[in-house]
mmCIF file of C-alpha atoms in Angstrom:
data_model
loop_
_atom_site.group_PDB
_atom_site.id
_atom_site.type_symbol
_atom_site.label_atom_id
_atom_site.label_comp_id
_atom_site.label_asym_id
_atom_site.label_seq_id
_atom_site.Cartn_x
_atom_site.Cartn_y
_atom_site.Cartn_z
ATOM 1 C CA SER A 13 -29.755 -0.344 3.994
ATOM 2 C CA VAL A 14 -25.967 -0.028 3.769
ATOM 3 C CA LYS A 15 -23.873 -0.862 0.699
ATOM 4 C CA GLY A 16 -20.115 -1.041 0.190
ATOM 5 C CA ASP A 17 -18.134 0.104 -2.835
ATOM 6 C CA PRO A 18 -17.342 -3.005 -4.913
ATOM 7 C CA LEU A 19 -13.873 -1.748 -5.939
ATOM 8 C CA ILE A 20 -12.848 -1.144 -2.319
ATOM 9 C CA VAL A 21 -14.314 -4.498 -1.320
ATOM 10 C CA ALA A 22 -12.297 -6.158 -4.129
ATOM 11 C CA GLY A 23 -9.185 -4.364 -2.857
ATOM 12 C CA LEU A 24 -9.831 -5.610 0.665
ATOM 13 C CA ALA A 25 -10.303 -9.153 -0.681
ATOM 14 C CA CYS A 26 -6.934 -8.901 -2.443
ATOM 15 C CA THR A 27 -5.411 -7.694 0.825
ATOM 16 C CA VAL A 28 -6.716 -10.864 2.484
ATOM 17 C CA GLY A 29 -5.065 -12.830 -0.323
ATOM 18 C CA ALA A 30 -1.798 -10.962 0.241
ATOM 19 C CA ASP A 31 -1.979 -11.668 3.956
ATOM 20 C CA PHE A 32 -2.480 -15.356 3.199
ATOM 21 C CA PHE A 33 0.787 -15.481 1.240
ATOM 22 C CA LEU A 34 2.713 -13.278 3.674
ATOM 23 C CA VAL A 35 1.404 -14.461 7.040
ATOM 24 C CA VAL A 36 -0.233 -17.888 6.699
ATOM 25 C CA CYS A 37 2.011 -19.613 4.159
ATOM 26 C CA SER A 38 5.173 -21.231 5.390
ATOM 27 C CA PRO A 39 7.545 -20.371 3.920
ATOM 28 C CA ARG A 40 6.199 -16.914 3.125
ATOM 29 C CA GLN A 41 5.433 -16.281 -0.523
ATOM 30 C CA GLN A 42 6.563 -12.648 -0.657
ATOM 31 C CA LEU A 43 6.251 -12.177 -4.414
ATOM 32 C CA TRP A 44 2.668 -13.484 -4.490
ATOM 33 C CA GLY A 45 1.810 -11.408 -1.439
ATOM 34 C CA MET A 46 3.102 -8.244 -3.086
ATOM 35 C CA ILE A 47 1.304 -9.056 -6.338
ATOM 36 C CA PHE A 48 -1.963 -9.287 -4.401
ATOM 37 C CA PHE A 49 -1.183 -6.006 -2.600
ATOM 38 C CA LEU A 50 -0.457 -4.357 -5.967
ATOM 39 C CA VAL A 51 -3.794 -5.589 -7.350
ATOM 40 C CA ALA A 52 -5.523 -4.227 -4.213
ATOM 41 C CA GLN A 53 -3.977 -0.792 -4.771
ATOM 42 C CA THR A 54 -4.970 -1.005 -8.433
ATOM 43 C CA PHE A 55 -8.622 -1.506 -7.418
ATOM 44 C CA TYR A 56 -8.352 1.519 -5.108
ATOM 45 C CA ALA A 57 -6.735 3.540 -7.907
ATOM 46 C CA ILE A 58 -9.541 2.673 -10.323
ATOM 47 C CA LYS A 59 -12.147 3.719 -7.738
ATOM 48 C CA LEU A 60 -10.372 7.007 -7.023
ATOM 49 C CA HIS A 61 -9.809 7.885 -10.680
ATOM 50 C CA LEU A 62 -13.393 7.037 -11.629
ATOM 51 C CA ASN A 63 -14.588 9.375 -8.885
ATOM 52 C CA GLN A 64 -12.237 12.202 -9.837
ATOM 53 C CA LYS A 65 -11.843 11.875 -13.589
ATOM 54 C CA ASN A 66 -8.561 13.787 -13.180
ATOM 55 C CA ARG A 67 -6.211 13.041 -16.083
ATOM 56 C CA THR A 68 -3.360 14.972 -14.495
ATOM 57 C CA LEU A 69 -3.300 12.716 -11.441
ATOM 58 C CA LEU A 70 -3.455 9.660 -13.686
ATOM 59 C CA LEU A 71 -0.492 10.908 -15.734
ATOM 60 C CA ILE A 72 1.430 11.706 -12.550
ATOM 61 C CA ARG A 73 0.724 8.159 -11.335
ATOM 62 C CA ILE A 74 2.061 6.636 -14.550
ATOM 63 C CA ALA A 75 5.141 8.898 -14.526
ATOM 64 C CA LEU A 76 5.837 8.159 -10.852
ATOM 65 C CA ILE A 77 5.694 4.412 -11.457
ATOM 66 C CA ALA A 78 8.072 4.711 -14.419
ATOM 67 C CA VAL A 79 10.509 6.912 -12.491
ATOM 68 C CA ILE A 80 10.451 4.761 -9.356
ATOM 69 C CA GLU A 81 11.128 1.624 -11.400
ATOM 70 C CA ILE A 82 14.097 3.308 -13.137
ATOM 71 C CA VAL A 83 15.437 4.485 -9.771
ATOM 72 C CA ALA A 84 15.093 0.937 -8.406
ATOM 73 C CA VAL A 85 17.123 -0.402 -11.344
ATOM 74 C CA PHE A 86 19.931 2.095 -10.673
ATOM 75 C CA ILE A 87 19.960 1.660 -6.884
ATOM 76 C CA LEU A 88 19.559 -2.099 -6.684
ATOM 77 C CA GLN A 89 21.454 -3.018 -9.869
ATOM 78 C CA THR A 90 22.263 -6.753 -9.574
ATOM 79 C CA ARG A 91 20.013 -7.108 -6.511
ATOM 80 C CA LEU A 92 16.951 -6.110 -8.569
ATOM 81 C CA ASP A 93 14.450 -8.944 -8.667
ATOM 82 C CA ALA A 94 10.739 -9.452 -9.318
ATOM 83 C CA LEU A 95 9.894 -8.785 -5.668
ATOM 84 C CA ALA A 96 11.613 -5.393 -5.780
ATOM 85 C CA VAL A 97 9.958 -4.452 -9.084
ATOM 86 C CA VAL A 98 6.468 -5.347 -7.852
ATOM 87 C CA SER A 99 7.087 -3.766 -4.426
ATOM 88 C CA VAL A 100 8.175 -0.362 -5.718
ATOM 89 C CA CYS A 101 5.260 -0.310 -8.174
ATOM 90 C CA TYR A 102 2.910 -1.173 -5.314
ATOM 91 C CA TYR A 103 4.388 1.514 -3.068
ATOM 92 C CA ALA A 104 4.147 4.182 -5.804
ATOM 93 C CA ASN A 105 0.487 3.255 -6.343
ATOM 94 C CA LEU A 106 -0.239 3.387 -2.617
ATOM 95 C CA PHE A 107 1.425 6.813 -2.410
ATOM 96 C CA MET A 108 -0.654 8.120 -5.331
ATOM 97 C CA ASN A 109 -3.816 6.605 -3.842
ATOM 98 C CA ILE A 110 -3.194 8.627 -0.697
ATOM 99 C CA ILE A 111 -2.859 11.830 -2.708
ATOM 100 C CA CYS A 112 -5.983 11.052 -4.750
ATOM 101 C CA ALA A 113 -7.943 10.087 -1.624
ATOM 102 C CA PHE A 114 -7.126 13.425 0.000
ATOM 103 C CA PHE A 115 -8.569 15.141 -3.080
ATOM 104 C CA CYS A 116 -11.833 13.356 -2.162
ATOM 105 C CA TRP A 117 -11.648 14.403 1.510
ATOM 106 C CA ARG A 118 -15.209 15.783 1.507
ATOM 107 C CA GLU A 119 -16.646 12.465 0.337
ATOM 108 C CA SER A 120 -14.584 10.269 2.660
ATOM 109 C CA LYS A 121 -12.227 11.055 5.487
ATOM 110 C CA LEU A 122 -11.669 7.433 6.469
ATOM 111 C CA LEU A 123 -10.151 6.306 3.164
ATOM 112 C CA PRO A 124 -7.225 8.762 3.093
ATOM 113 C CA ILE A 125 -6.505 8.239 6.797
ATOM 114 C CA GLY A 126 -6.686 4.464 6.333
ATOM 115 C CA LEU A 127 -4.300 4.645 3.378
ATOM 116 C CA VAL A 128 -1.842 6.768 5.392
ATOM 117 C CA ALA A 129 -1.897 4.147 8.152
ATOM 118 C CA PHE A 130 -1.377 1.499 5.462
ATOM 119 C CA ILE A 131 1.709 3.245 4.056
ATOM 120 C CA LEU A 132 3.136 3.651 7.563
ATOM 121 C CA CYS A 133 2.723 -0.096 8.113
ATOM 122 C CA ASP A 134 4.266 -0.916 4.750
ATOM 123 C CA THR A 135 7.146 1.500 5.273
ATOM 124 C CA VAL A 136 8.078 -0.328 8.457
ATOM 125 C CA ILE A 137 7.788 -3.741 6.782
ATOM 126 C CA GLY A 138 9.565 -2.563 3.631
ATOM 127 C CA LEU A 139 12.507 -1.222 5.610
ATOM 128 C CA GLN A 140 12.657 -4.455 7.607
ATOM 129 C CA VAL A 141 12.801 -6.484 4.391
ATOM 130 C CA ALA A 142 15.282 -4.026 2.845
ATOM 131 C CA ALA A 143 17.547 -4.393 5.886
ATOM 132 C CA GLY A 144 17.723 -8.094 5.060
ATOM 133 C CA GLY A 145 19.524 -7.602 1.759
ATOM 134 C CA TYR A 146 18.403 -4.685 -0.386
ATOM 135 C CA LEU A 147 19.723 -1.733 1.627
ATOM 136 C CA PRO A 148 22.462 -1.630 4.238
ATOM 137 C CA ILE A 149 20.851 -0.760 7.570
ATOM 138 C CA ALA A 150 23.470 -1.425 10.209
ATOM 139 C CA GLU A 151 22.538 -3.505 13.246
ATOM 140 C CA GLY A 152 22.653 -1.349 16.342
ATOM 141 C CA SER A 153 21.820 1.829 14.387
ATOM 142 C CA ALA A 154 18.894 3.909 15.603
ATOM 143 C CA LEU A 155 16.897 3.008 12.475
ATOM 144 C CA HIS A 156 17.583 -0.725 12.893
ATOM 145 C CA ASP A 157 16.651 -0.618 16.591
ATOM 146 C CA PHE A 158 13.452 1.297 15.756
ATOM 147 C CA LEU A 159 12.456 -1.127 12.986
ATOM 148 C CA PHE A 160 13.097 -4.232 15.050
ATOM 149 C CA MET A 161 11.865 -3.134 18.485
ATOM 150 C CA ASP A 162 9.844 -5.528 20.641
ATOM 151 C CA PHE A 163 6.590 -3.666 19.886
ATOM 152 C CA ASN A 164 5.001 -4.743 16.574
ATOM 153 C CA LEU A 165 4.794 -1.352 14.910
ATOM 154 C CA SER A 166 3.542 -2.723 11.588
ATOM 155 C CA TRP A 167 0.411 -4.274 13.181
ATOM 156 C CA PHE A 168 -0.124 -1.036 15.122
ATOM 157 C CA PHE A 169 -0.723 0.684 11.765
ATOM 158 C CA TYR A 170 -2.078 -2.234 9.745
ATOM 159 C CA LEU A 171 -5.185 -3.161 11.698
ATOM 160 C CA PRO A 172 -6.582 0.399 11.919
ATOM 161 C CA SER A 173 -5.756 0.937 8.234
ATOM 162 C CA GLN A 174 -7.895 -1.993 7.134
ATOM 163 C CA VAL A 175 -10.762 -1.071 9.450
ATOM 164 C CA MET A 176 -10.802 2.528 8.166
ATOM 165 C CA ILE A 177 -10.602 1.422 4.516
ATOM 166 C CA ALA A 178 -13.475 -1.025 5.081
ATOM 167 C CA LEU A 179 -15.593 1.546 6.915
ATOM 168 C CA SER A 180 -14.977 4.087 4.139
ATOM 169 C CA THR A 181 -17.079 1.906 1.812
ATOM 170 C CA LEU A 182 -20.230 2.208 3.842
ATOM 171 C CA ARG A 183 -22.835 4.595 2.583
ATOM 172 C CA LYS A 184 -26.489 4.756 3.369
ATOM 173 C CA GLU A 185 -28.986 4.405 0.579
ATOM 174 C CA GLN A 186 -31.769 6.940 0.630
#
């Protein structure tokens, strides 16, 4: 028989919840979507840290989150809001999950690759959202044209990321 890892499955369920708020709801509920994405990355982090038992990576994660939040305060200043706070925390956790997943490369190759695809998707979406008010990305610039091209680059990365993360949970019982 085949069994999935309950923490990864919980993370995938939270991702479905995030997608509900970001794709299905009208108007989009960005803050709730990002909260669900943050919880998903937290489930992945718990799974990775339980497997590794590496205190150094856990301390680096905590320090990175603290530093990235401080940087967000300084960069965004009066534009700082709950969405930005949750989003940068989410992104820092996703980044650390990628690093931790690569430390487990022998156990699972699909999880780190899936997480890399996930961060590529979220980088595209994050820059698109940032162009709408957080960071000045000039219309007509190469970056703006790349981010808003006719091809849906975020879905190009998103769908494979979720499939690889889901498949990484499968293990055969002996």
